[in-house]
Coordinates of C-alpha atoms (C1' of nucleotides) and ligand atoms in Angstrom, one line a residue:
Chain A
M1 CA -34.5 -26.2 -8.6
K2 CA -32.4 -26.8 -11.7
N3 CA -29.3 -24.6 -11.4
S4 CA -28.7 -23.0 -8.0
E5 CA -29.2 -19.3 -8.6
S6 CA -31.0 -18.1 -11.7
Q7 CA -34.2 -20.0 -11.3
N8 CA -35.1 -19.6 -7.7
N9 CA -35.9 -16.1 -6.4
K10 CA -35.3 -16.9 -2.8
A11 CA -32.0 -18.4 -3.8
Q12 CA -30.0 -19.0 -0.7
R13 CA -27.8 -16.1 0.2
V14 CA -24.3 -16.1 -1.3
S15 CA -21.6 -15.3 1.2
P16 CA -19.8 -11.9 0.9
Q17 CA -16.5 -13.8 1.0
T18 CA -17.4 -15.6 -2.1
I19 CA -18.5 -12.4 -3.9
K20 CA -15.3 -10.7 -2.9
R21 CA -13.2 -13.5 -4.3
L22 CA -15.0 -13.5 -7.7
P23 CA -13.3 -10.3 -9.0
A24 CA -9.9 -11.8 -8.2
Y25 CA -10.8 -14.8 -10.3
L26 CA -11.9 -12.5 -13.0
M27 CA -8.6 -10.6 -13.1
Y28 CA -6.8 -13.9 -13.2
L29 CA -9.0 -15.3 -16.0
Q30 CA -8.4 -12.2 -18.1
K31 CA -4.7 -13.0 -18.0
V32 CA -5.4 -16.6 -18.9
A33 CA -7.6 -15.5 -21.8
Q34 CA -4.9 -13.1 -23.0
K35 CA -2.5 -16.1 -23.0
G36 CA -4.9 -17.7 -25.4
D37 CA -6.0 -20.6 -23.3
L38 CA -9.5 -21.8 -24.1
S39 CA -10.2 -23.7 -20.9
I40 CA -9.0 -23.6 -17.3
S41 CA -9.4 -26.2 -14.6
A42 CA -10.0 -25.4 -10.9
P43 CA -6.9 -27.2 -9.8
R44 CA -4.8 -25.0 -12.2
M45 CA -6.5 -21.9 -10.9
G46 CA -5.9 -23.1 -7.3
A47 CA -2.2 -23.6 -7.9
D48 CA -1.8 -20.2 -9.6
L49 CA -3.8 -18.3 -7.0
E50 CA -2.7 -20.3 -4.0
A51 CA -6.2 -21.2 -3.2
D52 CA -8.2 -24.3 -2.4
P53 CA -9.5 -25.7 -5.7
T54 CA -12.7 -27.0 -4.2
Q55 CA -13.4 -23.6 -2.8
I56 CA -12.9 -22.2 -6.3
V57 CA -15.4 -24.7 -7.7
K58 CA -17.9 -23.8 -4.9
D59 CA -17.4 -20.1 -5.5
L60 CA -17.8 -20.4 -9.3
S61 CA -20.9 -22.6 -8.9
V62 CA -22.9 -19.6 -7.4
T63 CA -22.9 -18.1 -10.9
G64 CA -24.6 -21.2 -12.3
I65 CA -21.7 -22.1 -14.6
K66 CA -20.9 -25.8 -15.2
G67 CA -17.4 -27.1 -15.8
K68 CA -16.5 -30.3 -17.7
P69 CA -14.6 -33.1 -16.1
R70 CA -11.1 -33.5 -17.5
V71 CA -11.3 -30.1 -19.2
G72 CA -12.4 -27.5 -16.8
Y73 CA -14.3 -24.3 -17.6
N74 CA -14.5 -22.5 -20.9
V75 CA -12.5 -19.3 -20.2
T76 CA -14.5 -16.8 -22.1
E77 CA -17.8 -18.3 -20.9
L78 CA -16.5 -18.2 -17.3
I79 CA -15.4 -14.6 -17.7
H80 CA -18.7 -13.5 -19.1
T81 CA -20.7 -15.5 -16.5
I82 CA -18.8 -13.9 -13.6
E83 CA -19.0 -10.4 -15.1
N84 CA -22.7 -10.9 -15.6
Y85 CA -23.2 -12.3 -12.1
L86 CA -21.4 -9.3 -10.5
G87 CA -22.8 -6.7 -12.8
F88 CA -19.4 -5.8 -14.1
N89 CA -20.6 -6.0 -17.7
K90 CA -23.3 -3.4 -17.3
N91 CA -22.7 0.3 -17.3
N92 CA -23.9 1.0 -13.8
E93 CA -24.1 4.8 -14.0
A94 CA -23.0 6.7 -11.0
F95 CA -22.3 10.2 -9.6
L96 CA -19.2 11.1 -7.5
I97 CA -19.8 13.5 -4.6
G98 CA -16.8 15.5 -3.4
A99 CA -14.2 16.1 -6.2
G100 CA -11.1 16.5 -4.0
K101 CA -7.9 14.7 -4.0
L102 CA -9.3 11.2 -3.8
G103 CA -12.4 12.1 -5.9
Q104 CA -10.2 13.3 -8.7
A105 CA -8.1 10.2 -8.6
I106 CA -11.2 8.1 -8.9
L107 CA -12.5 10.2 -11.8
S108 CA -9.3 9.4 -13.7
Y109 CA -9.4 5.8 -12.6
H110 CA -10.5 4.2 -15.8
E111 CA -10.1 0.6 -14.6
L112 CA -13.4 1.3 -12.7
Q113 CA -15.3 0.8 -15.9
G114 CA -14.1 -2.7 -16.1
F115 CA -15.8 -3.2 -12.7
G116 CA -19.1 -2.0 -14.1
I117 CA -19.0 1.6 -12.8
R118 CA -19.4 4.5 -15.2
I119 CA -19.2 7.9 -13.6
L120 CA -21.3 10.4 -15.4
A121 CA -20.7 13.6 -13.4
A122 CA -19.1 14.8 -10.2
F123 CA -20.4 17.3 -7.7
D124 CA -18.7 19.7 -5.3
I125 CA -19.5 22.8 -3.3
D126 CA -16.1 24.4 -4.0
E127 CA -16.9 27.1 -6.7
S128 CA -13.2 27.0 -7.9
K129 CA -13.7 23.4 -9.0
I130 CA -17.0 23.7 -10.8
N131 CA -16.8 23.1 -14.6
Q132 CA -13.3 21.5 -14.3
S133 CA -13.0 18.0 -15.7
Y134 CA -11.0 15.0 -14.6
G135 CA -10.9 11.8 -16.7
N136 CA -13.5 13.3 -19.0
V137 CA -15.9 13.8 -16.1
K138 CA -17.2 17.3 -15.4
I139 CA -17.6 18.7 -11.9
L140 CA -20.9 20.4 -11.4
H141 CA -22.3 22.3 -8.4
F142 CA -23.6 20.1 -5.7
K143 CA -27.0 21.9 -5.7
K144 CA -27.6 20.5 -9.1
L145 CA -27.4 16.9 -7.8
G146 CA -31.1 16.3 -7.2
E147 CA -32.3 17.6 -10.5
L148 CA -29.7 15.7 -12.5
A149 CA -30.0 12.4 -10.5
N150 CA -33.7 12.6 -11.2
R151 CA -33.4 13.5 -14.9
L152 CA -30.8 10.8 -15.6
G153 CA -32.2 8.3 -13.2
I154 CA -29.0 7.8 -11.3
S155 CA -29.1 5.8 -8.2
I156 CA -25.5 5.0 -7.3
G157 CA -23.3 7.6 -5.6
I158 CA -19.6 7.5 -4.7
L159 CA -19.0 9.6 -1.6
T160 CA -15.6 11.3 -1.3
T161 CA -16.3 14.5 0.7
P162 CA -14.3 15.3 3.7
S163 CA -15.3 13.0 6.6
D164 CA -16.9 15.8 8.6
K165 CA -19.2 16.5 5.6
A166 CA -20.0 12.9 4.8
Q167 CA -23.2 12.6 6.8
E168 CA -24.9 15.7 5.5
A169 CA -23.7 15.0 1.9
A170 CA -25.1 11.5 2.2
E171 CA -28.4 12.7 3.4
A172 CA -28.6 15.0 0.4
M173 CA -27.7 12.2 -1.9
V174 CA -30.5 10.1 -0.5
K175 CA -32.9 13.0 -0.8
S176 CA -31.9 13.2 -4.5
G177 CA -32.9 9.6 -5.1
I178 CA -29.5 7.9 -4.7
K179 CA -30.2 4.3 -3.4
A180 CA -26.7 2.9 -3.2
I181 CA -23.7 4.7 -1.7
W182 CA -20.1 3.7 -2.1
N183 CA -18.6 5.4 1.0
M184 CA -14.9 6.2 0.8
T185 CA -14.9 8.3 3.9
S186 CA -14.0 6.9 7.3
V187 CA -17.4 7.8 8.7
R188 CA -20.2 5.4 9.6
L189 CA -23.2 6.8 7.8
E190 CA -26.6 6.8 9.5
L191 CA -29.2 6.5 6.7
P192 CA -32.6 4.9 6.2
K193 CA -32.4 1.1 6.1
H194 CA -33.4 0.9 2.4
V195 CA -30.2 2.7 1.3
I196 CA -27.4 0.3 0.4
V197 CA -24.0 1.5 1.8
Q198 CA -20.7 -0.1 1.0
N199 CA -17.8 1.2 3.1
T200 CA -14.3 1.2 1.7
S201 CA -12.5 2.0 4.8
M202 CA -8.8 1.9 4.5
Y203 CA -8.3 1.8 8.2
A204 CA -9.5 -1.8 8.4
D205 CA -6.8 -2.8 5.9
V206 CA -4.2 -0.7 7.7
A207 CA -5.1 -2.4 10.9
I208 CA -4.4 -5.9 9.5
L209 CA -1.2 -4.7 7.9
L210 CA 0.2 -3.2 11.0
K211 CA -0.9 -6.1 13.2
D212 CA 0.7 -8.6 10.8
Y213 CA 3.8 -6.5 10.6
N214 CA 4.2 -5.6 14.2
D215 CA 3.4 -9.2 15.2
S216 CA 6.1 -10.5 12.8
E217 CA 8.6 -8.1 14.3
A218 CA 7.9 -9.1 17.9
Chain B
M1 CA -0.1 -15.0 31.7
K2 CA -1.6 -11.7 33.0
N3 CA -3.3 -10.1 30.1
S4 CA -4.1 -12.4 27.1
E5 CA -1.9 -11.0 24.3
S6 CA 1.3 -9.1 25.4
Q7 CA 2.8 -11.8 27.6
N8 CA 2.1 -14.9 25.7
N9 CA 4.0 -15.4 22.5
K10 CA 1.9 -18.2 21.2
A11 CA -1.3 -16.3 22.0
Q12 CA -4.2 -17.8 20.2
R13 CA -4.7 -16.1 16.8
V14 CA -7.1 -13.2 16.7
S15 CA -9.5 -13.4 13.8
P16 CA -9.1 -10.8 11.0
Q17 CA -12.8 -10.0 11.4
T18 CA -12.2 -8.9 14.9
I19 CA -9.1 -6.8 13.9
K20 CA -11.1 -5.1 11.1
R21 CA -13.8 -4.2 13.5
L22 CA -11.5 -2.6 16.1
P23 CA -10.8 0.6 14.1
A24 CA -14.5 1.2 13.7
Y25 CA -14.9 0.9 17.5
L26 CA -12.0 3.4 17.8
M27 CA -13.6 6.0 15.6
Y28 CA -16.8 5.7 17.5
L29 CA -15.0 5.9 20.8
Q30 CA -13.3 9.1 19.8
K31 CA -16.7 10.7 19.2
V32 CA -17.8 9.4 22.6
A33 CA -14.7 10.9 24.2
Q34 CA -15.3 14.2 22.5
K35 CA -18.8 14.2 23.9
G36 CA -17.1 14.1 27.3
D37 CA -18.4 10.7 28.5
L38 CA -15.9 8.9 30.8
S39 CA -17.2 5.4 30.4
I40 CA -19.1 3.4 27.8
S41 CA -20.9 0.1 28.1
A42 CA -21.0 -2.6 25.5
P43 CA -24.8 -2.5 25.2
R44 CA -24.6 1.2 24.5
M45 CA -21.9 0.7 21.8
G46 CA -24.0 -2.1 20.3
A47 CA -27.1 0.0 20.1
D48 CA -25.2 2.9 18.5
L49 CA -23.2 0.8 16.1
E50 CA -26.0 -1.7 15.4
A51 CA -23.8 -4.6 16.5
D52 CA -24.1 -7.4 18.9
P53 CA -22.9 -6.3 22.3
T54 CA -21.5 -9.7 23.2
Q55 CA -19.4 -9.6 20.0
I56 CA -18.1 -6.2 21.0
V57 CA -17.1 -7.5 24.4
K58 CA -15.4 -10.4 22.8
D59 CA -13.6 -8.2 20.3
L60 CA -12.5 -5.8 23.0
S61 CA -11.3 -8.6 25.2
V62 CA -8.5 -9.5 22.7
T63 CA -6.7 -6.3 23.7
G64 CA -6.6 -7.4 27.3
I65 CA -8.9 -4.6 28.6
K66 CA -11.3 -5.3 31.4
G67 CA -14.6 -3.6 31.8
K68 CA -16.5 -3.1 35.1
P69 CA -20.0 -4.5 35.5
R70 CA -22.7 -1.8 35.7
V71 CA -20.3 0.9 34.4
G72 CA -18.6 -0.4 31.3
Y73 CA -15.2 0.6 30.0
N74 CA -13.1 3.6 30.7
V75 CA -13.3 5.5 27.4
T76 CA -9.8 6.9 27.3
E77 CA -8.3 3.7 28.5
L78 CA -10.2 1.8 25.9
I79 CA -9.1 4.1 23.2
H80 CA -5.4 3.9 24.2
T81 CA -5.7 0.1 24.6
I82 CA -7.1 -0.4 21.1
E83 CA -4.6 2.1 19.5
N84 CA -1.8 0.3 21.3
Y85 CA -3.1 -3.1 20.3
L86 CA -3.4 -2.1 16.6
G87 CA -0.2 -0.1 16.5
F88 CA -2.1 3.1 15.7
N89 CA -0.3 5.1 18.3
K90 CA 3.1 4.3 16.9
N91 CA 4.7 6.2 14.1
N92 CA 5.0 3.3 11.7
E93 CA 7.3 4.9 9.1
A94 CA 6.6 4.1 5.5
F95 CA 7.5 4.9 1.9
L96 CA 5.1 5.4 -0.9
I97 CA 6.0 4.0 -4.3
G98 CA 4.3 5.6 -7.3
A99 CA 3.3 9.2 -6.8
G100 CA 0.5 9.4 -9.3
K101 CA -3.1 10.4 -8.8
L102 CA -3.9 8.0 -6.0
G103 CA -0.4 8.3 -4.5
Q104 CA -0.7 12.0 -4.3
A105 CA -4.1 11.8 -2.7
I106 CA -2.7 9.4 -0.1
L107 CA 0.3 11.7 0.5
S108 CA -2.2 14.5 1.5
Y109 CA -4.4 12.2 3.4
H110 CA -3.4 13.2 6.9
E111 CA -6.0 11.0 8.7
L112 CA -3.6 8.2 7.9
Q113 CA -1.3 9.3 10.8
G114 CA -4.2 8.6 13.1
F115 CA -4.0 5.0 11.9
G116 CA -0.3 4.8 12.8
I117 CA 1.2 5.3 9.4
R118 CA 3.7 8.1 8.8
I119 CA 4.9 8.5 5.2
L120 CA 8.5 9.8 5.1
A121 CA 9.1 10.0 1.4
A122 CA 7.6 9.0 -2.0
F123 CA 9.3 7.5 -5.0
D124 CA 8.6 7.7 -8.7
I125 CA 10.3 7.1 -12.0
D126 CA 8.7 10.2 -13.7
E127 CA 11.5 12.8 -13.7
S128 CA 8.8 15.6 -13.9
K129 CA 7.6 14.6 -10.5
I130 CA 10.9 14.4 -8.7
N131 CA 11.4 16.9 -5.9
Q132 CA 7.7 18.0 -5.9
S133 CA 6.0 17.7 -2.6
Y134 CA 2.5 16.7 -1.6
G135 CA 1.2 16.9 2.0
N136 CA 4.8 17.8 3.0
V137 CA 6.2 14.6 1.6
K138 CA 8.8 14.9 -1.0
I139 CA 9.0 12.8 -4.2
L140 CA 12.4 11.2 -4.8
H141 CA 13.7 9.1 -7.6
F142 CA 12.8 5.5 -7.5
K143 CA 16.5 4.5 -7.8
K144 CA 17.2 6.0 -4.4
L145 CA 14.7 3.7 -2.7
G146 CA 17.2 1.1 -1.7
E147 CA 19.7 3.4 -0.2
L148 CA 17.1 5.4 1.8
A149 CA 15.2 2.4 3.0
N150 CA 18.4 1.0 4.3
R151 CA 19.6 4.2 5.8
L152 CA 16.3 5.1 7.6
G153 CA 15.4 1.4 8.3
I154 CA 12.1 1.6 6.6
S155 CA 10.3 -1.6 6.1
I156 CA 6.7 -0.6 5.2
G157 CA 5.8 0.4 1.6
I158 CA 2.6 1.6 0.1
L159 CA 2.4 0.6 -3.5
T160 CA 0.5 2.9 -5.9
T161 CA 2.2 2.4 -9.2
P162 CA 0.2 1.6 -12.3
S163 CA -1.0 -2.0 -12.2
D164 CA 1.2 -3.2 -15.0
K165 CA 4.3 -1.9 -13.1
A166 CA 3.2 -3.2 -9.7
Q167 CA 5.0 -6.6 -9.8
E168 CA 8.4 -5.2 -10.8
A169 CA 8.1 -2.3 -8.4
A170 CA 7.2 -4.7 -5.5
E171 CA 10.2 -6.8 -6.3
A172 CA 12.4 -3.8 -6.1
M173 CA 10.8 -2.8 -2.8
V174 CA 11.6 -6.2 -1.4
K175 CA 15.1 -6.0 -2.6
S176 CA 15.4 -2.7 -0.8
G177 CA 14.4 -4.3 2.5
I178 CA 10.7 -3.5 2.5
K179 CA 9.0 -6.3 4.6
A180 CA 5.4 -5.2 4.5
I181 CA 3.5 -3.9 1.4
W182 CA 0.2 -2.2 1.4
N183 CA -0.9 -2.9 -2.2
M184 CA -3.3 -0.4 -3.6
T185 CA -3.1 -1.8 -7.1
S186 CA -5.5 -4.4 -8.5
V187 CA -2.6 -6.8 -9.1
R188 CA -1.9 -10.0 -7.1
L189 CA 1.7 -9.8 -6.2
E190 CA 3.9 -12.8 -6.3
L191 CA 6.5 -12.3 -3.6
P192 CA 8.6 -14.4 -1.2
K193 CA 6.5 -15.9 1.6
H194 CA 8.1 -13.7 4.3
V195 CA 6.8 -10.5 2.8
I196 CA 3.6 -9.3 4.3
V197 CA 1.2 -8.1 1.7
Q198 CA -2.1 -6.4 2.4
N199 CA -4.3 -5.8 -0.6
T200 CA -6.7 -2.9 -0.7
S201 CA -8.7 -3.8 -3.8
M202 CA -11.6 -1.6 -4.5
Y203 CA -13.1 -4.1 -6.9
A204 CA -14.1 -6.5 -4.0
D205 CA -16.1 -3.6 -2.5
V206 CA -17.5 -2.7 -5.9
A207 CA -18.6 -6.3 -6.3
I208 CA -20.5 -6.3 -3.1
L209 CA -22.0 -2.9 -3.8
L210 CA -23.3 -3.8 -7.3
K211 CA -24.5 -7.2 -6.2
D212 CA -26.5 -5.7 -3.3
Y213 CA -27.8 -2.9 -5.6
N214 CA -28.7 -5.1 -8.6
D215 CA -30.3 -7.7 -6.4
S216 CA -32.4 -5.1 -4.6
E217 CA -33.5 -3.8 -8.0
A218 CA -34.5 -7.2 -9.3
Chain C
dA1 C1' -15.1 -49.6 -28.4
dA2 C1' -13.3 -50.2 -23.9
dT3 C1' -10.8 -48.5 -20.1
dA4 C1' -8.3 -45.2 -17.4
dT5 C1' -8.1 -40.8 -15.5
dA6 C1' -8.6 -36.0 -14.5
dT7 C1' -11.8 -33.1 -12.8
dA8 C1' -16.4 -31.1 -11.5
dA9 C1' -20.3 -31.7 -8.4
dA10 C1' -22.3 -32.9 -4.3
dG11 C1' -22.3 -34.1 0.1
dA12 C1' -20.0 -34.7 4.8
dA13 C1' -16.8 -33.1 8.1
dA14 C1' -14.1 -29.7 10.2
dA15 C1' -13.0 -25.2 11.4
dA16 C1' -14.0 -20.6 12.3
dT17 C1' -17.0 -17.3 13.7
dA18 C1' -21.0 -15.3 15.8
dT19 C1' -24.7 -15.6 19.0
dC20 C1' -26.9 -17.0 23.0
dT21 C1' -26.9 -18.4 28.0
dT22 C1' -25.2 -18.5 32.4
dT23 C1' -22.4 -16.8 36.1
dA24 C1' -20.0 -13.4 38.8
dT25 C1' -19.4 -8.8 40.3
dA26 C1' -19.3 -3.9 40.9
dT27 C1' -22.3 -0.3 41.7
dA28 C1' -26.6 2.0 42.8
dA29 C1' -30.5 2.2 45.6
dA30 C1' -33.0 1.0 49.6
Chain D
dT1 C1' -25.4 -2.5 55.3
dT2 C1' -28.3 -5.2 52.3
dT3 C1' -30.4 -6.0 48.2
dA4 C1' -31.3 -5.4 43.4
dT5 C1' -29.6 -4.7 38.9
dA6 C1' -26.8 -3.7 34.9
dT7 C1' -23.1 -5.5 32.8
dA8 C1' -18.7 -7.9 31.8
dA9 C1' -16.7 -12.6 31.4
dA10 C1' -16.8 -17.1 30.4
dG11 C1' -18.7 -20.9 28.5
dA12 C1' -22.1 -23.3 25.4
dT13 C1' -24.6 -23.4 21.3
dA14 C1' -25.6 -22.3 16.7
dT15 C1' -24.4 -20.7 12.3
dT16 C1' -21.5 -19.9 8.7
dT17 C1' -17.7 -20.9 5.9
dT18 C1' -14.0 -23.7 4.5
dT19 C1' -11.9 -28.0 3.6
dC20 C1' -12.2 -32.9 2.9
dT21 C1' -14.3 -37.0 0.8
dT22 C1' -16.9 -39.4 -2.3
dT23 C1' -19.2 -39.9 -6.6
dA24 C1' -20.3 -39.2 -11.4
dT25 C1' -18.8 -38.0 -16.0
dA26 C1' -16.5 -36.3 -20.0
dT27 C1' -12.4 -36.9 -22.5
dA28 C1' -8.2 -39.1 -23.7
dT29 C1' -5.7 -43.3 -24.5
dT30 C1' -5.3 -48.0 -25.7
Ligands
NAD1 N1 -7.0 11.3 0.2 C1 -6.9 10.0 0.3 O1 -6.0 9.3 -0.2 C2 -8.0 9.2 1.0 C3 -7.8 7.9 1.2 C4 -8.9 7.2 1.9 C5 -10.0 7.9 2.2 N2 -10.1 9.2 2.1 C6 -11.3 9.8 2.5 O2 -11.9 10.4 1.4 C7 -12.5 11.6 1.7 C8 -12.0 12.7 0.9 O3 -10.6 12.9 1.0 P1 -9.8 13.9 0.2 O4 -8.4 13.8 0.6 O5 -10.1 13.7 -1.3 O6 -10.3 15.3 0.7 P2 -10.4 16.7 -0.1 O7 -10.6 17.7 0.9 O8 -9.3 16.8 -1.0 O9 -11.7 16.6 -1.0 C9 -13.0 16.8 -0.5 C10 -13.8 17.5 -1.5 O10 -15.2 17.5 -1.1 C11 -15.7 18.8 -1.4 N3 -16.9 19.0 -0.5 C12 -16.9 19.4 0.8 N4 -18.2 19.3 1.3 C13 -19.0 18.9 0.3 C14 -20.4 18.7 0.1 N5 -21.2 18.9 1.2 N6 -20.9 18.2 -1.0 C15 -20.0 18.0 -2.1 N7 -18.7 18.2 -2.0 C16 -18.2 18.6 -0.8 C17 -14.6 19.7 -1.1 O11 -14.9 21.0 -1.8 C18 -13.5 18.9 -1.7 O12 -13.3 19.2 -3.0 C19 -12.2 11.8 3.2 O13 -13.3 11.4 4.0 C20 -11.1 10.9 3.4 O14 -11.1 10.3 4.8 C21 -9.1 9.9 1.4
NAD2 N1 -6.8 6.4 -9.2 C1 -7.6 5.8 -8.3 O1 -8.5 6.3 -7.8 C2 -7.3 4.4 -7.9 C3 -8.2 3.7 -7.1 C4 -7.9 2.4 -6.7 C5 -6.8 1.8 -7.1 N2 -6.0 2.4 -8.0 C6 -4.7 1.8 -8.4 O2 -3.6 2.5 -8.0 C7 -2.6 2.4 -8.9 C8 -2.2 3.8 -9.3 O3 -3.2 4.5 -9.9 P1 -3.1 6.0 -10.3 O4 -4.4 6.4 -10.8 O5 -2.5 6.8 -9.2 O6 -2.1 5.9 -11.5 P2 -1.1 7.0 -12.1 O7 -0.7 6.6 -13.4 O8 -1.7 8.4 -11.9 O9 0.2 7.0 -11.1 C9 1.1 6.0 -11.2 C10 2.5 6.6 -10.8 O10 3.4 5.5 -10.6 C11 4.7 6.0 -11.3 N3 5.4 4.8 -11.6 C12 5.3 4.0 -12.7 N4 6.2 3.0 -12.7 C13 6.9 3.1 -11.5 C14 7.9 2.4 -10.9 N5 8.4 1.3 -11.5 N6 8.3 2.8 -9.7 C15 7.8 3.9 -9.1 N7 6.8 4.6 -9.7 C16 6.4 4.2 -10.9 C17 4.2 6.8 -12.4 O11 5.2 7.7 -12.9 C18 3.0 7.5 -11.8 O12 3.4 8.7 -11.3 C19 -3.1 1.6 -10.0 O13 -2.7 0.3 -9.9 C20 -4.6 1.6 -9.8 O14 -5.2 0.4 -10.2 C21 -6.1 3.7 -8.3

DNA sequence: AATATATAAAGAAAAATATCTTTATATAAA
DNA sequence: TTTATATAAAGATATTTTTCTTTATATATT
């Protein structure tokens, strides 16, 4: 009953919109911290991010942090609290499946570690790619996935196979013990309910972009 | 007055959620068409996509299409109507700025044409990349952007420079006449109001994935 | 120490979105 | 042809999310 989240296990669900805004606050706060500011107020954040300050306060409150009237929030405390809330400060260990164009880009995408994802190995079926490395991550044969996932206790998988191989690859991932899949393909995966799937489908963003653009032209 | 959108200019705003769902319907419908089915009902779609059929009907209605009771929608007509509504059937010509790892992946990402985006050229400042081609798209020097955008009348730009160069590159794009930017960097761009910016920020999706995953573990 | 004030917190209201209910209708079956 | 039925369309309700309003409080100022 004390502070919203932490105490209560059946804590009322936090809206995905709020969760999606938190990383944007984080990036902003890192710039603020770099500037040397020790505290930051919601109105200030709102002005800089062109967002409603009360919404910012509401969003931040889900992490359990408290601000001080007339001062705002302690910047470093706020950063740590959000990172902790989102799991960005952990090393959430993951495998990448399908080391093609996009896969290789992601393997070299070191910013991802700042978002709590650490890729330990990549897997592919293309023999010519096996044992190559990108961004210090080695590509192994897909058939080794099960054994390694099991041995290292990996439960997060990033799926970047071609779309027409996504379903079968995902099923193999689940069989290997992967519990959460970040699906970069444009395919809707049909998997057991207990598997967590997060789709990053560019086409939704393209749709918004083109709609906004074409409407503005009309 | 005939069909909702097209006629009326002040057509009541369509929610982004609806627009983001339409491409998913499209992909599903393409599979249905491939199977040879001529018509599809909202309840059928709802069952397959695990979505509320009435929401599907509402979503589809924004395109102006009409279904027939006891039959459903004509599949090919529905596909064409959605594609047309989203602009996926046009060749929306675009430039890509920053032909690095992610940029090259996108240049070879031919599925993008199915979403109405046609990349005509890429631009970079790295001399070693100039005149190389990926996915049949040539990389030109960034300083040629303005002239070419002007000559070819390009107003859509895909931004894939490093994050710390994103703001300056975006400003140059706007100066070159780019009106809509698909921003793949993790940076919040500060641009004139009239510029349409669509952010594809992976970190929002990562946040949801990790939250869902870590909550499920707890 | 007293007072004023900026700001967070909490709660209320409004807006947006999703779901449910009813109605109308096209088609299939009798 | 008539009737039954599945389904789309339209409208109503419920839920969720955002924005607005009020209240409480920590700090700065006098
Ligand atoms: N390229 C992009 O910019 C981009 C952007 C958005 C989404 N995507 C999506 O990402 C996915 C990959 O795209 P890409 O351009 O990197 O394709 P790609 O063909 O370059 O890479 C796919 C890789 O997966 C491997 N693979 C195939 N079957 C496999 C299996 N069963 N198990 C493991 N690995 C397997 C292939 O050998 C290849 O190396 C596609 O679904 C695409 O829609 C790509
Ligand atoms: N790599 C990924 O998988 C990935 C995923 C998501 C987001 N991103 C984002 O995409 C962006 C690019 O990532 P990347 O991994 O491709 O980086 P990269 O360094 O491989 O590529 C960046 C390219 O931009 C060019 N460039 C630099 N300044 C430029 C300028 N002013 N004008 C034109 N071109 C310029 C560089 O020469 C380079 O070729 C980053 O902001 C990153 O955060 C990358």
